[in-house]
Short mmCIF file of C-alpha atoms in Angstrom, two decimals:
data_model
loop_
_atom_site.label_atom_id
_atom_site.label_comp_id
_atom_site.label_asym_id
_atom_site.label_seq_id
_atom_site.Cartn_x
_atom_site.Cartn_y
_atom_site.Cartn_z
CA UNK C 1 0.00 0.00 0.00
CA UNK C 2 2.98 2.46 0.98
CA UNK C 3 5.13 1.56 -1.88
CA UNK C 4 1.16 2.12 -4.57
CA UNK C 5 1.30 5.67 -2.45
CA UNK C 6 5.24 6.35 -3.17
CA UNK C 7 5.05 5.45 -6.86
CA UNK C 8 1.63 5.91 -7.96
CA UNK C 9 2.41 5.35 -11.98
CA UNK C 10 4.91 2.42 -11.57
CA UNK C 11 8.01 4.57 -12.87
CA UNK C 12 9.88 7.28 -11.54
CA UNK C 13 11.60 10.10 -12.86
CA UNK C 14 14.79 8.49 -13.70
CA UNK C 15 13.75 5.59 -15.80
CA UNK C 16 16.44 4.48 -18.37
CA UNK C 17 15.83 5.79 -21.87
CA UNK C 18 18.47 3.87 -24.62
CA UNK C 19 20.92 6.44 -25.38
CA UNK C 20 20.28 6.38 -29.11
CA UNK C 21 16.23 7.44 -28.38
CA UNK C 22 15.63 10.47 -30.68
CA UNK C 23 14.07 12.21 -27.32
CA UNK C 24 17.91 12.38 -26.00
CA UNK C 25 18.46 15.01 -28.63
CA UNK C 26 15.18 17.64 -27.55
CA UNK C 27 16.80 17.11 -24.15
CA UNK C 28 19.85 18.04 -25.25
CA UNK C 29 19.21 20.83 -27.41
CA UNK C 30 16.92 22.08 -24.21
CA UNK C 31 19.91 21.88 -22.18
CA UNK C 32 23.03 23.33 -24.71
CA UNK C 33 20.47 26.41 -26.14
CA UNK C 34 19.44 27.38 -22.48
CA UNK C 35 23.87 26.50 -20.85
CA UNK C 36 24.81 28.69 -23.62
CA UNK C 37 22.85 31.76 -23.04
CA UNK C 38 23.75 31.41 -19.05
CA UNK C 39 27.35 31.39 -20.60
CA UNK C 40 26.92 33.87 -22.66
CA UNK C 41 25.52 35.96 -19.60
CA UNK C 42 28.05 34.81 -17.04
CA UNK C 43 30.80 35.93 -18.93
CA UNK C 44 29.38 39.50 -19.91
CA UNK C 45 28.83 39.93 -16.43
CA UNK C 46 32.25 39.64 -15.43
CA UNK C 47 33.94 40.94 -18.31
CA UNK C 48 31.94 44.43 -16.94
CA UNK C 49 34.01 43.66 -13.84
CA UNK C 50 31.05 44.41 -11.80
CA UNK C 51 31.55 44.19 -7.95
CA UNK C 52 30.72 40.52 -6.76
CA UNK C 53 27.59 41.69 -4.19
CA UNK C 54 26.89 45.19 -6.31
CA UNK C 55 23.39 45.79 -5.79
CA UNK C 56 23.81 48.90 -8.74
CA UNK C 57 22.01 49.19 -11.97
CA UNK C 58 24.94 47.38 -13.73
CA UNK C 59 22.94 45.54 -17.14
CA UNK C 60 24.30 42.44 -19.17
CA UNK C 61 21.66 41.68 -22.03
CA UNK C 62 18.80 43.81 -20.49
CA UNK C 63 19.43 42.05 -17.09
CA UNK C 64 20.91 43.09 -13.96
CA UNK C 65 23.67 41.43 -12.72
CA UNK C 66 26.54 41.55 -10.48
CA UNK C 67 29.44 39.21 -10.15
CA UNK C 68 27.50 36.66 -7.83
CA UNK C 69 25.27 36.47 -10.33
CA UNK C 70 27.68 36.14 -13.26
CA UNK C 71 29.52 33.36 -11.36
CA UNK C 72 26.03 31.39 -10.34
CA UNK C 73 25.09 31.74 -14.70
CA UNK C 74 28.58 30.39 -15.72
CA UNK C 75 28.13 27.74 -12.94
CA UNK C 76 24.49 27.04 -13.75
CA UNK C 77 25.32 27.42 -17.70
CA UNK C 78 28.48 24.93 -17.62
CA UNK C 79 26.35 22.31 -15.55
CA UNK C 80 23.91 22.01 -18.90
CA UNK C 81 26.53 21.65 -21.10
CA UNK C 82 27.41 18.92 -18.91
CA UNK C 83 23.59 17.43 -19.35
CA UNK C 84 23.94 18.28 -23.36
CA UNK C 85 27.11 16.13 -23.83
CA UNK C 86 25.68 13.50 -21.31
CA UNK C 87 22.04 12.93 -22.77
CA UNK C 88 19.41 10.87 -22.35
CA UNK C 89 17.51 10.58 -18.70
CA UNK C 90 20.03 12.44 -17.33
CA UNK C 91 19.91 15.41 -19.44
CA UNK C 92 16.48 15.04 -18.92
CA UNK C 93 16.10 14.89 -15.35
CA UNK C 94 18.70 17.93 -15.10
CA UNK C 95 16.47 19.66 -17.49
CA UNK C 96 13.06 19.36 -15.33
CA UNK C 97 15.15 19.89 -12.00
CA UNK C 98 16.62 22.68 -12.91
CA UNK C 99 13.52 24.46 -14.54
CA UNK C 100 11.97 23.82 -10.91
CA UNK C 101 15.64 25.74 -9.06
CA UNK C 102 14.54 28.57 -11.84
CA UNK C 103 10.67 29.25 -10.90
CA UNK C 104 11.69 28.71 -7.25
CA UNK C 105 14.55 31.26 -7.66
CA UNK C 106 12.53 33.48 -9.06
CA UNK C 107 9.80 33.71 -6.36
CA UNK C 108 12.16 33.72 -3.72
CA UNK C 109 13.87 36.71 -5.87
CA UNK C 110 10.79 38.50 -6.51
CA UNK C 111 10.08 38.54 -2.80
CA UNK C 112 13.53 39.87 -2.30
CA UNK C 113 13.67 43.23 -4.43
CA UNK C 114 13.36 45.71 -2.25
CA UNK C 115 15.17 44.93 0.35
CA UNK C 116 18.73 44.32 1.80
CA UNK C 117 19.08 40.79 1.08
CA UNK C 118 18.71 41.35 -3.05
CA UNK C 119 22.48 40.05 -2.79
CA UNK C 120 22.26 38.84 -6.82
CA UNK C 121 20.88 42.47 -7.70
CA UNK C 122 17.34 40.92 -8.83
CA UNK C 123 14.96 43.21 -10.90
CA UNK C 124 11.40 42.41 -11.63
CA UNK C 125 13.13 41.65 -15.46
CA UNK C 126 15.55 39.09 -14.23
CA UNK C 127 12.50 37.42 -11.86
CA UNK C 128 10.33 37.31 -15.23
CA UNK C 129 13.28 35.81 -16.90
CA UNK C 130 14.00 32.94 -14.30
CA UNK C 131 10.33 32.20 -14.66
CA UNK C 132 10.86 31.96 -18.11
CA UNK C 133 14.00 29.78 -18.17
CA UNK C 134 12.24 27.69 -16.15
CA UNK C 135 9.53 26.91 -18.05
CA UNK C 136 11.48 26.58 -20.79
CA UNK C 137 14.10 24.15 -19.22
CA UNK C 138 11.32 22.02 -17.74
CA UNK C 139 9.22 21.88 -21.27
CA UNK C 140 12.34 20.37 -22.25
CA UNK C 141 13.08 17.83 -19.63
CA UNK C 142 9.06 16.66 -19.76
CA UNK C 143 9.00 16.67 -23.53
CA UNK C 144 7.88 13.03 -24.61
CA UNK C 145 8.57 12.00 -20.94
CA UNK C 146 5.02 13.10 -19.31
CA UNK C 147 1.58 13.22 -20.70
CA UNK C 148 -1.95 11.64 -21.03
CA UNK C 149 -1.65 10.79 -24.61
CA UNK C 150 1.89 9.42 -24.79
CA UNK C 151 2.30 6.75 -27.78
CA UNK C 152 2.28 3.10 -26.70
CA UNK C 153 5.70 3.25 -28.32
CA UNK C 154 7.38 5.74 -26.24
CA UNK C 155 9.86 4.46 -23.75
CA UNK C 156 8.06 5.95 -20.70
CA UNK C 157 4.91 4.82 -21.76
CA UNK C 158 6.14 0.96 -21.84
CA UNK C 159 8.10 1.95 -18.60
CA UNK C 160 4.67 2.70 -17.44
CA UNK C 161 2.25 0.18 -18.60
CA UNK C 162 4.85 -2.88 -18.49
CA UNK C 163 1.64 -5.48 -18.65
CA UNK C 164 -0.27 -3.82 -21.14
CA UNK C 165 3.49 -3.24 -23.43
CA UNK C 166 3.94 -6.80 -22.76
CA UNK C 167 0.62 -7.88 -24.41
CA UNK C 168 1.20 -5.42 -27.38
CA UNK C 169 4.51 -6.96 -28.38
CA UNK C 170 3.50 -10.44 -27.98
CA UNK C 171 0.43 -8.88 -30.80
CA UNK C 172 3.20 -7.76 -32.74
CA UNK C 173 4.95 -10.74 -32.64
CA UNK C 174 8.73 -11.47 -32.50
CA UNK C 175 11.30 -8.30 -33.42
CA UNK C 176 12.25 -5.78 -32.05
CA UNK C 177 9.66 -2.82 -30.52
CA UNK C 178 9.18 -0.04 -32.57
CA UNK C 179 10.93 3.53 -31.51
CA UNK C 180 9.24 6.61 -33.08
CA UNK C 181 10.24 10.50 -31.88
CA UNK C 182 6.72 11.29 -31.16
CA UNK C 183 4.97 12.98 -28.00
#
């Protein structure tokens, strides 16, 4: 009963996807496209040589920044490239985890603009973008992964519905199970 309330679906987040899926390369192109702008950001930032807790009105692409900042994008940006070169569930998971630090970063943000603890020089323009970082790392990391109308083809789906994946290849008959790139 415990173990039906812990994993409801029969999968969890990390279920293995063969590294040659055609998913691996949305999640990589989620995660190189979004590490590069951080990069790109990061090292704008400190090129400015902006003090490393300057609250001022010092902008890198539209956004404020300060060093902590430009360190925390490089950091942040570097760690994708990581999940880009990696792939698969992995680049994935990082994807849909990090989208979640993003949103959550930029509540806690917004709720820290005007006042003394706006250590990473926050506007309301960098909150909006974390927001929409976030959504766009976790579209991403959920792409083919989550859904009501996932094929019966799609690796999650049979990682989901072993019985019922069982009973359509034995349908099928012998060979291998199909593998299409669709939602």
């Amino acid at each position: 009963m415990l173990r039906r309330v812990l994993r409801p679906v029969n999968a969890r987040l990390d279920e293995h996807l063969p590294a040659d899926h055609r998913l691996s390369q949305v999640y990589r192109a989620g995660a190189g496209l979004t590490g590069l702008l951080l990069v790109a950001f990061g090292i704008l930032g400190l090129i400015d040589r902006i003090g490393f807790f300057d609250t001022g009105g010092d902008r890198v692409l539209a956004l404020n920044t300060n060093g902590a900042l430009s360190v925390l994008s490089l950091c942040i940006g570097v760690l994708l490239f990581v999940g880009m070169v990696i792939g698969g569930s992995f680049a994935s998971t990082l994807n849909i985890v990090l989208g979640l630090l993003f949103i959550a970063s930029g509540f806690v943000n917004l709720a820290l603009l005007d006042t003394g603890l706006n250590f990473l020089a926050f506007r309301i323009q960098n909150v909006l973008f974390s927001f929409v970082v976030g959504v766009m790392l976790m579209w991403f990391g959920m792409y083919g992964r989550v859904g009501s109308a996932l094929p019966h083809d799609n690796p999650y789906w049979r990682a989901r519905h072993p019985e019922q994946a069982a009973r359509e290849q034995r349908s099928r008959g012998p060979g291998p199970a199909p593998r299409a790139m669709t939602r």
